[in-house]
Coordinates of C-alpha atoms in Angstrom, one line a residue:
X137 CA 85.8 97.3 114.7
X138 CA 89.4 98.3 115.2
X139 CA 90.1 98.3 111.4
X140 CA 86.9 100.4 110.9
X141 CA 88.0 103.0 113.4
X142 CA 91.4 103.3 111.7
X143 CA 89.9 103.4 108.2
X144 CA 87.3 106.0 109.4
X145 CA 90.0 108.3 110.9
X146 CA 92.4 108.0 108.1
X147 CA 89.7 108.7 105.5
X148 CA 88.2 111.6 107.4
X149 CA 91.6 113.3 108.0
X150 CA 92.6 113.0 104.4
X151 CA 89.4 114.2 102.9
X152 CA 89.0 117.1 105.4
X153 CA 92.7 118.4 105.3
X154 CA 91.8 121.3 102.9
X155 CA 88.6 122.0 104.5
X156 CA 89.8 122.2 108.1
X157 CA 93.1 124.1 107.4
X158 CA 91.3 126.8 105.6
X159 CA 87.8 127.9 104.6
X160 CA 84.5 129.2 106.0
X161 CA 84.5 129.6 109.9
X162 CA 88.0 128.1 110.1
X163 CA 89.6 129.3 113.4
X164 CA 93.4 129.5 113.6
X165 CA 94.3 127.0 116.2
X166 CA 97.0 127.5 118.8
X167 CA 99.6 124.7 119.3
X168 CA 97.8 123.5 122.4
X169 CA 94.3 123.5 120.6
X170 CA 95.9 121.5 117.8
X171 CA 97.2 118.8 120.0
X172 CA 93.9 118.7 121.8
X173 CA 92.1 118.4 118.5
X174 CA 94.4 115.7 117.4
X175 CA 93.8 113.7 120.5
X176 CA 90.1 114.4 120.5
X177 CA 89.6 113.1 116.9
X178 CA 90.8 109.7 118.1
X179 CA 88.2 109.6 120.8
X180 CA 85.3 110.8 118.6
X181 CA 86.3 108.1 116.0
X182 CA 86.1 105.5 118.6
X183 CA 82.6 106.5 119.7
X184 CA 81.5 106.6 116.1
X185 CA 83.0 103.5 114.8
X186 CA 81.6 101.4 117.8
X187 CA 78.1 102.9 117.5
X188 CA 77.8 103.0 121.1
X189 CA 75.2 104.8 123.2
X190 CA 76.9 106.5 126.1
X191 CA 73.8 107.3 127.9
X192 CA 71.3 104.8 129.5
X193 CA 67.9 106.1 128.5
X194 CA 65.1 105.3 130.8
X195 CA 61.8 104.0 129.4
X196 CA 59.1 106.7 128.7
X197 CA 57.0 104.9 131.4
X198 CA 59.7 105.4 134.0
X199 CA 58.9 107.4 137.3
X200 CA 58.8 111.1 136.8
X201 CA 61.7 111.5 139.1
X202 CA 63.9 109.2 137.1
X203 CA 63.0 111.0 133.9
X204 CA 63.9 114.3 135.6
X205 CA 67.2 113.0 136.7
X206 CA 68.0 111.8 133.3
X207 CA 67.2 115.1 131.7
X208 CA 69.3 117.0 134.4
X209 CA 72.2 114.6 133.8
X210 CA 72.2 115.0 130.0
X211 CA 72.2 118.8 130.3
X212 CA 75.5 118.4 132.2
X213 CA 77.3 117.0 129.1
X214 CA 75.1 118.6 126.5
X215 CA 77.0 120.1 123.4
X216 CA 74.0 121.6 121.3
X217 CA 75.9 121.5 118.1
X218 CA 76.5 117.7 118.0
X219 CA 75.4 114.5 119.6
X220 CA 79.1 113.2 119.1
X221 CA 80.5 116.2 121.1
X222 CA 77.9 115.4 123.8
X223 CA 79.1 111.8 124.0
X224 CA 82.8 113.1 124.0
X225 CA 82.0 115.3 127.1
X226 CA 80.4 112.4 128.8
X227 CA 83.6 110.2 128.0
X228 CA 85.7 113.1 129.2
X229 CA 83.7 113.2 132.6
X230 CA 84.2 109.4 132.9
X231 CA 87.9 109.6 132.3
X232 CA 88.3 112.4 134.9
X233 CA 86.2 110.7 137.6
X234 CA 88.6 110.2 140.6
X235 CA 86.2 107.9 142.5
X236 CA 84.2 104.8 141.6
X237 CA 83.3 105.1 137.9
X238 CA 80.3 102.7 138.2
X239 CA 78.7 104.9 140.9
X240 CA 79.6 108.0 138.6
X241 CA 77.9 106.4 135.7
X242 CA 74.7 105.3 137.6
X243 CA 74.4 108.8 138.9
X244 CA 74.7 110.4 135.5
X245 CA 72.7 107.8 133.5
X246 CA 76.0 106.7 131.7
X247 CA 76.8 103.3 130.3
X248 CA 80.0 102.3 132.1
X249 CA 80.5 99.4 129.9
X250 CA 80.1 101.3 126.6
X251 CA 82.5 104.0 127.9
X252 CA 85.0 101.5 129.0
X253 CA 84.8 99.7 125.6
X254 CA 85.3 103.1 123.7
X255 CA 88.6 103.7 125.8
X256 CA 89.8 100.0 125.1
X257 CA 89.2 100.8 121.4
X258 CA 91.1 104.0 121.7
X259 CA 94.1 102.2 123.2
X260 CA 94.1 99.6 120.4
X261 CA 93.7 102.3 117.7
X262 CA 96.7 104.3 119.2
X263 CA 98.9 101.2 119.0
X264 CA 97.8 100.4 115.4
X265 CA 98.2 104.0 114.2
X266 CA 101.8 104.0 115.6
X267 CA 102.7 100.7 114.1
X268 CA 101.5 101.3 110.5
X269 CA 103.8 103.3 108.2
X270 CA 100.8 104.7 106.1
X271 CA 98.8 105.8 109.1
X272 CA 102.0 107.5 110.6
X273 CA 102.4 109.3 107.2
X274 CA 98.9 110.7 107.5
X275 CA 99.3 111.8 111.0
X276 CA 102.6 113.4 110.3
X277 CA 100.9 115.7 107.8
X278 CA 98.9 117.3 110.5
X279 CA 101.4 117.0 113.4
X280 CA 103.0 120.0 114.9
X281 CA 106.5 120.0 113.2
X282 CA 108.3 121.8 116.0
X283 CA 107.0 119.3 118.7
X284 CA 107.7 116.2 116.4
X285 CA 111.4 117.5 116.3
X286 CA 111.6 117.9 120.0
X287 CA 110.2 114.3 120.5
X288 CA 112.6 112.9 117.9
X289 CA 110.0 111.0 115.8
X290 CA 106.3 111.3 114.8
X291 CA 105.7 107.9 116.6
X292 CA 106.8 109.5 119.9
X293 CA 104.8 112.6 119.4
X294 CA 101.6 110.8 118.5
X295 CA 102.1 108.2 121.3
X296 CA 102.4 111.2 123.8
X297 CA 99.6 113.3 122.5
X298 CA 97.2 110.3 122.3
X299 CA 98.0 109.3 125.8
X300 CA 96.5 112.6 127.1
X301 CA 92.8 112.6 128.3
X302 CA 90.3 114.7 126.4
X303 CA 91.1 118.3 126.6
X304 CA 89.0 121.3 126.9
X305 CA 86.6 121.8 123.9
X306 CA 86.5 125.4 123.3
X307 CA 84.6 127.0 120.5
X308 CA 87.6 126.8 118.2
X309 CA 88.1 123.1 118.6
X310 CA 84.3 122.4 118.6
X311 CA 83.9 124.1 115.1
X312 CA 86.8 122.1 113.7
X313 CA 85.3 118.8 115.1
X314 CA 82.0 119.6 113.6
X315 CA 83.5 120.2 110.2
X316 CA 85.4 116.9 110.5
X317 CA 82.2 115.0 111.4
X318 CA 80.5 116.7 108.4
X319 CA 83.2 115.3 106.3
X320 CA 82.9 111.8 107.8
X321 CA 79.0 111.8 107.4
X322 CA 78.9 113.6 104.1
X323 CA 76.6 110.9 102.6
X324 CA 74.0 111.4 105.3
X325 CA 72.9 115.0 104.9
X326 CA 69.3 116.5 105.7
X327 CA 68.0 120.0 105.2
X328 CA 65.2 121.5 107.3
X329 CA 61.9 121.4 105.2
X330 CA 60.2 124.6 103.9
X331 CA 56.5 125.3 104.6
X332 CA 55.9 124.4 100.9
X333 CA 57.7 121.1 101.1
X334 CA 55.7 120.3 104.2
X335 CA 52.5 120.7 102.4
X336 CA 53.6 118.7 99.4
X337 CA 54.2 115.5 101.6
X338 CA 51.6 112.8 101.6
X339 CA 50.2 113.2 104.1
X340 CA 51.2 116.7 104.6
X341 CA 53.5 117.3 107.8
X342 CA 53.3 120.4 110.1
X343 CA 56.1 123.0 109.4
X344 CA 57.9 124.1 112.5
X345 CA 61.4 125.8 113.1
X346 CA 61.4 124.3 116.6
X347 CA 64.0 121.6 116.6
X348 CA 62.1 119.2 118.7
X349 CA 59.2 119.2 115.9
X350 CA 61.0 120.5 112.8
X351 CA 60.7 118.2 109.7
X352 CA 63.9 117.7 107.6
X353 CA 64.2 116.5 104.1
X354 CA 66.8 113.6 103.6
X355 CA 68.7 114.7 100.7
X356 CA 69.4 111.5 98.9
X357 CA 66.0 109.9 99.4
X358 CA 63.8 113.1 99.8
X359 CA 62.1 111.4 102.7
X360 CA 60.8 113.4 105.7
X361 CA 62.9 112.8 108.8
X362 CA 63.1 114.3 112.4
X363 CA 65.6 114.8 115.0
X364 CA 65.6 112.1 117.9
X365 CA 63.8 113.4 120.9
X366 CA 67.0 112.9 123.0
X367 CA 69.4 114.5 120.5
X368 CA 71.6 117.4 121.8
X369 CA 70.7 119.2 118.7
X370 CA 67.1 119.3 119.4
X371 CA 67.9 121.9 122.2
X372 CA 68.9 124.5 119.6
X373 CA 66.6 127.4 118.7
X374 CA 65.8 127.8 115.9
X375 CA 66.4 124.4 114.4
X376 CA 69.7 124.2 112.3
X377 CA 69.0 124.5 108.6
X378 CA 71.6 121.7 107.8
X379 CA 72.5 118.6 109.7
X380 CA 74.4 115.2 109.2
X381 CA 73.5 112.0 110.9
X382 CA 74.7 108.6 111.6
X383 CA 71.6 106.5 111.4
X384 CA 67.8 106.6 110.6
X385 CA 65.4 104.7 112.9
X386 CA 61.6 104.2 112.9
X387 CA 60.0 105.3 116.2
X388 CA 56.4 104.7 117.5
X389 CA 54.0 107.6 117.7
X390 CA 50.6 108.2 119.1
X391 CA 47.9 105.7 118.2
X392 CA 46.6 106.2 114.8
X393 CA 49.5 108.1 113.5
X394 CA 52.2 106.7 111.2
X395 CA 55.7 105.9 112.7
X396 CA 58.3 108.6 112.3
X397 CA 61.7 108.3 111.0
X398 CA 64.3 110.0 113.2
X399 CA 67.9 110.7 112.9
X400 CA 70.5 109.6 115.5
X401 CA 74.0 110.8 116.0
X402 CA 73.2 114.3 114.7
X403 CA 75.6 117.2 114.1
X404 CA 74.6 120.7 113.1
X405 CA 76.6 122.0 110.0
X406 CA 76.6 124.7 107.5
X407 CA 75.9 124.5 103.9
X408 CA 79.3 126.4 103.2
X409 CA 81.1 123.6 104.9
X410 CA 79.6 121.0 102.8
X411 CA 80.4 123.1 99.7
X412 CA 84.0 123.2 100.8
X413 CA 84.1 119.4 100.8
X414 CA 82.9 119.2 97.2
X415 CA 79.5 117.7 98.1
X416 CA 77.0 118.1 95.2
X417 CA 73.8 116.9 96.8
X418 CA 72.0 120.2 96.8

C-alpha cells in the first residue's frame, strides 16, 4: 500500500504539472496556499490509495434518528465538488480534535480506525519520499525555491511542510486539487447522459439533471452509471456534466427493477481540464 501511495503521488504530480501550473480555471496560488496544497496532496493520496471509507454509514433499516444524525454529520464535512475533499475535511476534523478522538468519531459517524490508518500511511509515505532521491527530485520541481533555500535543503523543506496538519481548503486550493484528482483518475471518466441517450438504452432510463437521479455514460464502456446516494457530488444542482470516479459497484434497487451501477469516490470536473491533460476519450 505504501509503494502504491508513493507511485500514485509521483505519477499524478508529474502528469499534472503542466495542467496545474497553467490552464483553464487555474488560480495563482500564494506561497502559503502552495505549501498547503503540497501537504494536502499527500493526505488525499493516502485516502485514495488505501481505498478507505472515512464514514460509518448506517443501514437503511436503521432508526430514523440515526439516519438523520448521519445526514447532519456528513453535511458538516461536505465538499460538494469531490468525495475525496469531503473525506479530507473529515480527516482534518479528526486531526484537530483536542479531546477523545473515538468519541468525536462516534458522534460524527467517522471510522476512527480508517482515519488513524490514513495518518499512519501518511507518516510512512513522508519518510519514503524524503529518503528516495527520485521522489525528492519530483517534489523539488514543485517546491518553493525561496523556502527551500531558507531551510537549507529540499528534504528539510518537505519534512517541515508535511509535518503540518491539513490547512484551510479555500476555493483556489480546492480547484487545483480537483484538477489533480482528475489527472489521477483520467481513465475513469463519465459524462451526464442526454435525453436522447437515455431513450436509446435497453431498457430506456429516465433523464434527469438532478444529481441524485441523473444517469451518466461511462466513457470507455458506454454503460449507464449513477452517482452513489451518499456521494457529496449528489448535492450539486444541477448535476455536473463531467465526473471522474474511483470505482463502480452494483447496488440493490426496488423489487422487480434491475440493479444499478453506481460510482464511488466521485469528483466533479470540467471537460476543459480533461482536454488539458491530453485525454482523447470524447
